[in-house]
Amino acid sequence: MMEKIREAVAYIQSVCDVQPSVGIVLGSGLGSFTKQIKIIKEIPYADIPHFPVSTVEGHSGKLILGELNGKKLVAMAGRFHYYEGYSAQQVVFPIRVMKFLGIQTLLLSNAAGGVEPSLKVGDLMIINDHISQLVPNPLIGKNEKELGTRFPDMSEPYKKGLISLMKKIAVENGIDVKEGVYVAVTGPTFETRAEYKMILAMGGDAVGMSTVPEAITAVHMGIPVFAMSVITDVGIRDEENAITHEEVLEAAKAAEPNFIRLFSELIGRL
Ligand code: HPA
């Protein structure tokens, strides 16, 4: 695996000499964040050795290297999900590549379903912990000592310092943010009514199909992580209406301006 990481890093550095200090993964419906970035280089995932090849027609995704608020960053516009058929290890390969490009902080974002009763569509929720037991762990397999320890501590997967900094930024900008536990599921089905209730009962506030494998991988490598969900639907409800991907994307788009403001500011203050 180290060989593959090095080849991917060498390719990226051969086409672009930016040294990013921040990595950011943009979730569903949050891609307009890239408009904030002074782009230095865009690299289609398909060009990068060993990057997974996207299964989603029409948008294959790209790595963006650039600058925002005085910080050099690398952004993933489009991420890989386990439900697309990649192994858990393939899903997190780009995070490992980011580490060797030099990032010192990883920012993750996603669209998620709310289960905690006070969460509403459009809410922004800082992830302060997660439950990963419903999805395969990306660290299963031979441990690469060069990346991290066999049995990583998970007592603080999301850095407290970054959470308090974001809360401060939110107050300063008059933007309301919630905080809670994200439960990872494989998807691609949205949850049944019984599953949403189970997720609440097990201690979750929100549920989604990404983020946790990436956070685990970063923690394994010693990179501080911050993550935020946009609540795009609520799972526990009385009405009969079903959830659609379009509804999720629309809700994320509506919350995007506040998301962009908060993340841009956080990057500037790292
Ligand atoms: N469940 C799982 N993943 C999601 C949801 C949901 O309700 N909303 C957005 N992503």
Short mmCIF file of C-alpha atoms and ligand atoms in Angstrom, two decimals:
data_model
loop_
_atom_site.label_atom_id
_atom_site.label_comp_id
_atom_site.label_asym_id
_atom_site.label_seq_id
_atom_site.Cartn_x
_atom_site.Cartn_y
_atom_site.Cartn_z
CA MET A 1 0.00 0.00 0.00
CA MET A 2 2.83 2.44 0.81
CA GLU A 3 4.08 1.98 -2.74
CA LYS A 4 0.68 2.91 -4.16
CA ILE A 5 0.39 5.95 -1.90
CA ARG A 6 3.86 7.13 -2.95
CA GLU A 7 3.05 6.72 -6.64
CA ALA A 8 -0.17 8.73 -6.31
CA VAL A 9 1.63 11.45 -4.33
CA ALA A 10 4.51 11.55 -6.82
CA TYR A 11 2.07 11.99 -9.71
CA ILE A 12 0.20 14.83 -7.99
CA GLN A 13 3.46 16.57 -7.10
CA SER A 14 4.70 16.14 -10.68
CA VAL A 15 1.76 18.12 -12.08
CA CYS A 16 1.44 20.67 -9.26
CA ASP A 17 3.92 21.88 -6.66
CA VAL A 18 1.42 23.12 -4.04
CA GLN A 19 2.07 21.90 -0.48
CA PRO A 20 -1.37 21.79 1.15
CA SER A 21 -1.71 22.11 4.91
CA VAL A 22 -5.46 21.46 4.94
CA GLY A 23 -7.50 18.68 3.34
CA ILE A 24 -11.23 19.02 2.80
CA VAL A 25 -13.82 16.51 1.58
CA LEU A 26 -17.01 18.02 0.17
CA GLY A 27 -20.23 16.12 0.77
CA SER A 28 -23.33 15.74 -1.39
CA GLY A 29 -24.72 19.08 -2.51
CA LEU A 30 -21.80 21.03 -1.02
CA GLY A 31 -19.61 21.19 -4.13
CA SER A 32 -20.02 24.95 -4.63
CA PHE A 33 -17.51 25.42 -1.85
CA THR A 34 -14.88 25.03 -4.57
CA LYS A 35 -15.90 28.48 -5.92
CA GLN A 36 -14.27 29.98 -2.82
CA ILE A 37 -10.93 28.40 -3.65
CA LYS A 38 -8.27 30.17 -5.68
CA ILE A 39 -7.63 27.13 -7.82
CA ILE A 40 -4.04 26.32 -8.70
CA LYS A 41 -4.62 22.88 -10.23
CA GLU A 42 -7.53 20.50 -10.81
CA ILE A 43 -6.70 16.83 -11.27
CA PRO A 44 -9.37 14.35 -12.39
CA TYR A 45 -9.34 11.30 -10.12
CA ALA A 46 -9.02 9.12 -13.20
CA ASP A 47 -5.53 10.59 -13.85
CA ILE A 48 -4.15 9.74 -10.41
CA PRO A 49 -2.46 6.33 -10.12
CA HIS A 50 -4.38 3.89 -7.89
CA PHE A 51 -7.26 6.27 -7.20
CA PRO A 52 -10.56 4.37 -7.36
CA VAL A 53 -12.38 4.86 -10.66
CA SER A 54 -15.78 6.43 -10.16
CA THR A 55 -18.86 4.34 -10.86
CA VAL A 56 -21.16 7.35 -11.01
CA GLU A 57 -21.87 8.32 -14.58
CA GLY A 58 -21.13 11.87 -15.63
CA HIS A 59 -19.18 13.04 -12.59
CA SER A 60 -15.96 11.29 -11.96
CA GLY A 61 -14.69 13.73 -9.34
CA LYS A 62 -11.49 15.71 -9.05
CA LEU A 63 -8.82 16.77 -6.65
CA ILE A 64 -8.47 20.54 -6.36
CA LEU A 65 -5.27 22.14 -5.15
CA GLY A 66 -5.48 25.78 -4.29
CA GLU A 67 -5.58 28.51 -1.72
CA LEU A 68 -8.27 29.91 0.57
CA ASN A 69 -7.94 32.58 3.26
CA GLY A 70 -4.17 32.32 3.14
CA LYS A 71 -4.06 28.53 3.47
CA LYS A 72 -2.91 26.05 0.86
CA LEU A 73 -5.42 23.25 0.60
CA VAL A 74 -6.37 20.10 -1.22
CA ALA A 75 -10.09 19.51 -1.74
CA MET A 76 -11.94 16.42 -2.88
CA ALA A 77 -14.88 17.45 -5.04
CA GLY A 78 -16.68 14.13 -4.88
CA ARG A 79 -15.76 11.28 -2.55
CA PHE A 80 -15.86 7.49 -2.74
CA HIS A 81 -18.51 5.51 -0.87
CA TYR A 82 -18.60 1.88 0.20
CA TYR A 83 -22.04 1.47 -1.41
CA GLU A 84 -20.51 2.15 -4.82
CA GLY A 85 -18.74 -1.19 -4.55
CA TYR A 86 -15.25 -0.06 -3.47
CA SER A 87 -13.59 -1.84 -0.58
CA ALA A 88 -13.36 0.10 2.69
CA GLN A 89 -9.61 0.42 1.98
CA GLN A 90 -10.21 1.93 -1.48
CA VAL A 91 -12.69 4.44 -0.04
CA VAL A 92 -10.01 5.93 2.23
CA PHE A 93 -7.04 5.79 -0.18
CA PRO A 94 -7.31 9.52 -1.04
CA ILE A 95 -7.10 10.42 2.67
CA ARG A 96 -3.79 8.57 2.91
CA VAL A 97 -2.56 10.39 -0.17
CA MET A 98 -3.54 13.73 1.40
CA LYS A 99 -1.45 12.88 4.47
CA PHE A 100 1.65 12.41 2.31
CA LEU A 101 0.89 15.62 0.42
CA GLY A 102 1.43 17.21 3.83
CA ILE A 103 -1.98 18.04 5.30
CA GLN A 104 -2.07 18.79 9.01
CA THR A 105 -5.85 19.04 9.40
CA LEU A 106 -8.70 17.19 7.69
CA LEU A 107 -12.14 18.77 7.31
CA LEU A 108 -15.02 16.47 6.39
CA SER A 109 -18.58 17.30 5.39
CA ASN A 110 -21.65 15.32 4.47
CA ALA A 111 -25.41 15.27 4.02
CA ALA A 112 -27.07 13.27 6.80
CA GLY A 113 -30.46 12.23 8.07
CA GLY A 114 -31.44 13.61 11.48
CA VAL A 115 -32.83 11.26 14.11
CA GLU A 116 -32.46 13.36 17.27
CA PRO A 117 -35.97 14.86 17.54
CA SER A 118 -34.91 18.52 17.73
CA LEU A 119 -32.89 18.36 14.47
CA LYS A 120 -34.59 19.98 11.48
CA VAL A 121 -33.93 19.92 7.74
CA GLY A 122 -31.28 22.54 6.98
CA ASP A 123 -29.57 22.33 10.37
CA LEU A 124 -25.78 22.21 10.50
CA MET A 125 -24.47 19.67 13.00
CA ILE A 126 -20.90 19.51 14.24
CA ILE A 127 -19.97 15.84 14.61
CA ASN A 128 -18.54 15.38 18.11
CA ASP A 129 -18.37 11.57 18.03
CA HIS A 130 -19.38 8.66 15.85
CA ILE A 131 -20.59 5.06 15.85
CA SER A 132 -18.79 2.98 13.23
CA GLN A 133 -19.91 -0.52 14.12
CA LEU A 134 -22.44 -0.85 11.27
CA VAL A 135 -19.83 -0.43 8.51
CA PRO A 136 -16.54 -2.21 7.76
CA ASN A 137 -13.49 -0.64 9.36
CA PRO A 138 -11.00 0.67 6.75
CA LEU A 139 -8.07 -0.40 8.96
CA ILE A 140 -8.95 -4.10 8.69
CA GLY A 141 -6.01 -5.89 7.09
CA LYS A 142 -2.26 -5.76 7.61
CA ASN A 143 -1.31 -2.66 9.58
CA GLU A 144 1.19 -0.34 7.92
CA LYS A 145 3.41 0.82 10.81
CA GLU A 146 4.49 3.82 8.78
CA LEU A 147 0.88 5.04 8.82
CA GLY A 148 -0.03 4.38 12.43
CA THR A 149 -0.52 1.92 15.26
CA ARG A 150 -2.43 -1.40 15.02
CA PHE A 151 -4.99 -0.39 17.66
CA PRO A 152 -5.67 3.35 17.37
CA ASP A 153 -7.26 5.21 20.28
CA MET A 154 -10.67 6.63 19.36
CA SER A 155 -11.47 8.64 22.48
CA GLU A 156 -11.36 11.92 20.53
CA PRO A 157 -11.96 11.22 16.84
CA TYR A 158 -13.02 14.85 16.28
CA LYS A 159 -10.64 17.35 17.84
CA LYS A 160 -12.16 19.29 20.73
CA GLY A 161 -10.08 22.36 19.90
CA LEU A 162 -11.47 22.46 16.34
CA ILE A 163 -15.03 21.96 17.63
CA SER A 164 -14.75 24.90 20.05
CA LEU A 165 -13.14 27.07 17.37
CA MET A 166 -16.03 26.31 15.00
CA LYS A 167 -18.62 27.05 17.70
CA LYS A 168 -16.94 30.41 18.28
CA ILE A 169 -16.96 31.18 14.55
CA ALA A 170 -20.66 30.22 14.36
CA VAL A 171 -21.57 32.59 17.22
CA GLU A 172 -19.54 35.43 15.66
CA ASN A 173 -21.39 34.92 12.37
CA GLY A 174 -24.83 34.53 13.96
CA ILE A 175 -25.19 31.03 12.51
CA ASP A 176 -26.92 28.40 14.62
CA VAL A 177 -25.04 25.08 14.78
CA LYS A 178 -26.01 21.85 16.51
CA GLU A 179 -23.67 19.18 17.80
CA GLY A 180 -24.07 15.42 17.92
CA VAL A 181 -23.14 11.84 17.19
CA TYR A 182 -23.03 10.58 13.58
CA VAL A 183 -23.85 6.95 12.90
CA ALA A 184 -22.33 5.47 9.74
CA VAL A 185 -24.31 3.01 7.64
CA THR A 186 -23.41 1.44 4.31
CA GLY A 187 -26.43 2.60 2.29
CA PRO A 188 -27.39 2.85 -0.50
CA THR A 189 -30.88 2.34 0.93
CA PHE A 190 -32.10 5.07 3.23
CA GLU A 191 -33.16 3.62 6.56
CA THR A 192 -36.46 1.97 7.38
CA ARG A 193 -38.55 3.59 10.10
CA ALA A 194 -37.41 0.85 12.48
CA GLU A 195 -33.74 1.48 11.59
CA TYR A 196 -34.02 5.23 12.26
CA LYS A 197 -35.46 4.37 15.70
CA MET A 198 -32.61 1.91 16.30
CA ILE A 199 -30.04 4.60 15.40
CA LEU A 200 -31.59 7.00 17.92
CA ALA A 201 -31.73 4.26 20.57
CA MET A 202 -28.07 3.34 20.05
CA GLY A 203 -27.00 6.90 20.75
CA GLY A 204 -27.00 8.53 17.34
CA ASP A 205 -28.22 12.01 16.45
CA ALA A 206 -27.72 11.74 12.69
CA VAL A 207 -27.05 9.01 10.15
CA GLY A 208 -25.20 8.89 6.85
CA MET A 209 -23.22 6.84 4.35
CA SER A 210 -19.75 8.44 4.52
CA THR A 211 -17.24 10.36 6.67
CA VAL A 212 -16.53 7.81 9.42
CA PRO A 213 -14.08 5.63 7.42
CA GLU A 214 -12.23 8.81 6.39
CA ALA A 215 -12.14 10.09 9.99
CA ILE A 216 -10.81 6.74 11.27
CA THR A 217 -8.08 6.74 8.63
CA ALA A 218 -6.99 10.26 9.51
CA VAL A 219 -6.93 9.52 13.26
CA HIS A 220 -4.84 6.40 12.56
CA MET A 221 -2.29 8.66 10.83
CA GLY A 222 -2.37 11.28 13.59
CA ILE A 223 -4.22 13.96 11.60
CA PRO A 224 -6.69 16.14 13.57
CA VAL A 225 -10.20 15.90 12.13
CA PHE A 226 -13.18 18.25 12.08
CA ALA A 227 -16.50 17.13 10.57
CA MET A 228 -19.90 18.65 9.96
CA SER A 229 -23.23 17.30 8.70
CA VAL A 230 -25.94 19.16 6.89
CA ILE A 231 -29.24 17.65 7.99
CA THR A 232 -31.12 17.01 4.76
CA ASP A 233 -34.04 14.92 6.00
CA VAL A 234 -35.44 13.67 9.28
CA GLY A 235 -35.84 9.94 9.72
CA ILE A 236 -38.36 9.72 12.52
CA ARG A 237 -41.58 11.35 11.39
CA ASP A 238 -45.27 10.63 11.16
CA GLU A 239 -45.97 11.68 7.56
CA GLU A 240 -46.00 9.16 4.78
CA ASN A 241 -43.57 10.98 2.46
CA ALA A 242 -40.53 9.05 1.32
CA ILE A 243 -36.94 10.37 1.17
CA THR A 244 -35.31 10.88 -2.22
CA HIS A 245 -31.75 11.70 -3.24
CA GLU A 246 -33.09 14.85 -4.94
CA GLU A 247 -34.60 16.02 -1.65
CA VAL A 248 -31.25 15.43 0.05
CA LEU A 249 -29.35 17.44 -2.59
CA GLU A 250 -31.89 20.28 -2.48
CA ALA A 251 -31.71 20.58 1.30
CA ALA A 252 -27.91 20.55 1.23
CA LYS A 253 -27.90 23.30 -1.42
CA ALA A 254 -30.16 25.45 0.76
CA ALA A 255 -27.83 25.14 3.74
CA GLU A 256 -24.71 25.60 1.63
CA PRO A 257 -24.16 29.38 2.07
CA ASN A 258 -23.83 29.02 5.86
CA PHE A 259 -21.69 25.92 5.46
CA ILE A 260 -19.37 27.80 3.09
CA ARG A 261 -19.07 30.75 5.46
CA LEU A 262 -18.22 28.56 8.45
CA PHE A 263 -15.72 26.34 6.66
CA SER A 264 -13.97 29.22 4.89
CA GLU A 265 -13.54 30.99 8.17
CA LEU A 266 -12.33 27.87 9.97
CA ILE A 267 -9.69 27.31 7.31
CA GLY A 268 -8.47 30.89 7.68
CA ARG A 269 -8.06 30.42 11.43
CA LEU A 270 -6.30 27.06 11.45
N1 HPA B 1 -29.79 8.21 5.90
C1 HPA B 1 -28.57 7.88 5.44
N2 HPA B 1 -27.82 8.68 4.70
C2 HPA B 1 -28.29 9.89 4.43
C3 HPA B 1 -29.55 10.31 4.88
C4 HPA B 1 -30.34 9.42 5.65
O1 HPA B 1 -31.48 9.72 6.07
N3 HPA B 1 -29.73 11.58 4.43
C5 HPA B 1 -28.61 11.90 3.74
N4 HPA B 1 -27.75 10.88 3.72
#
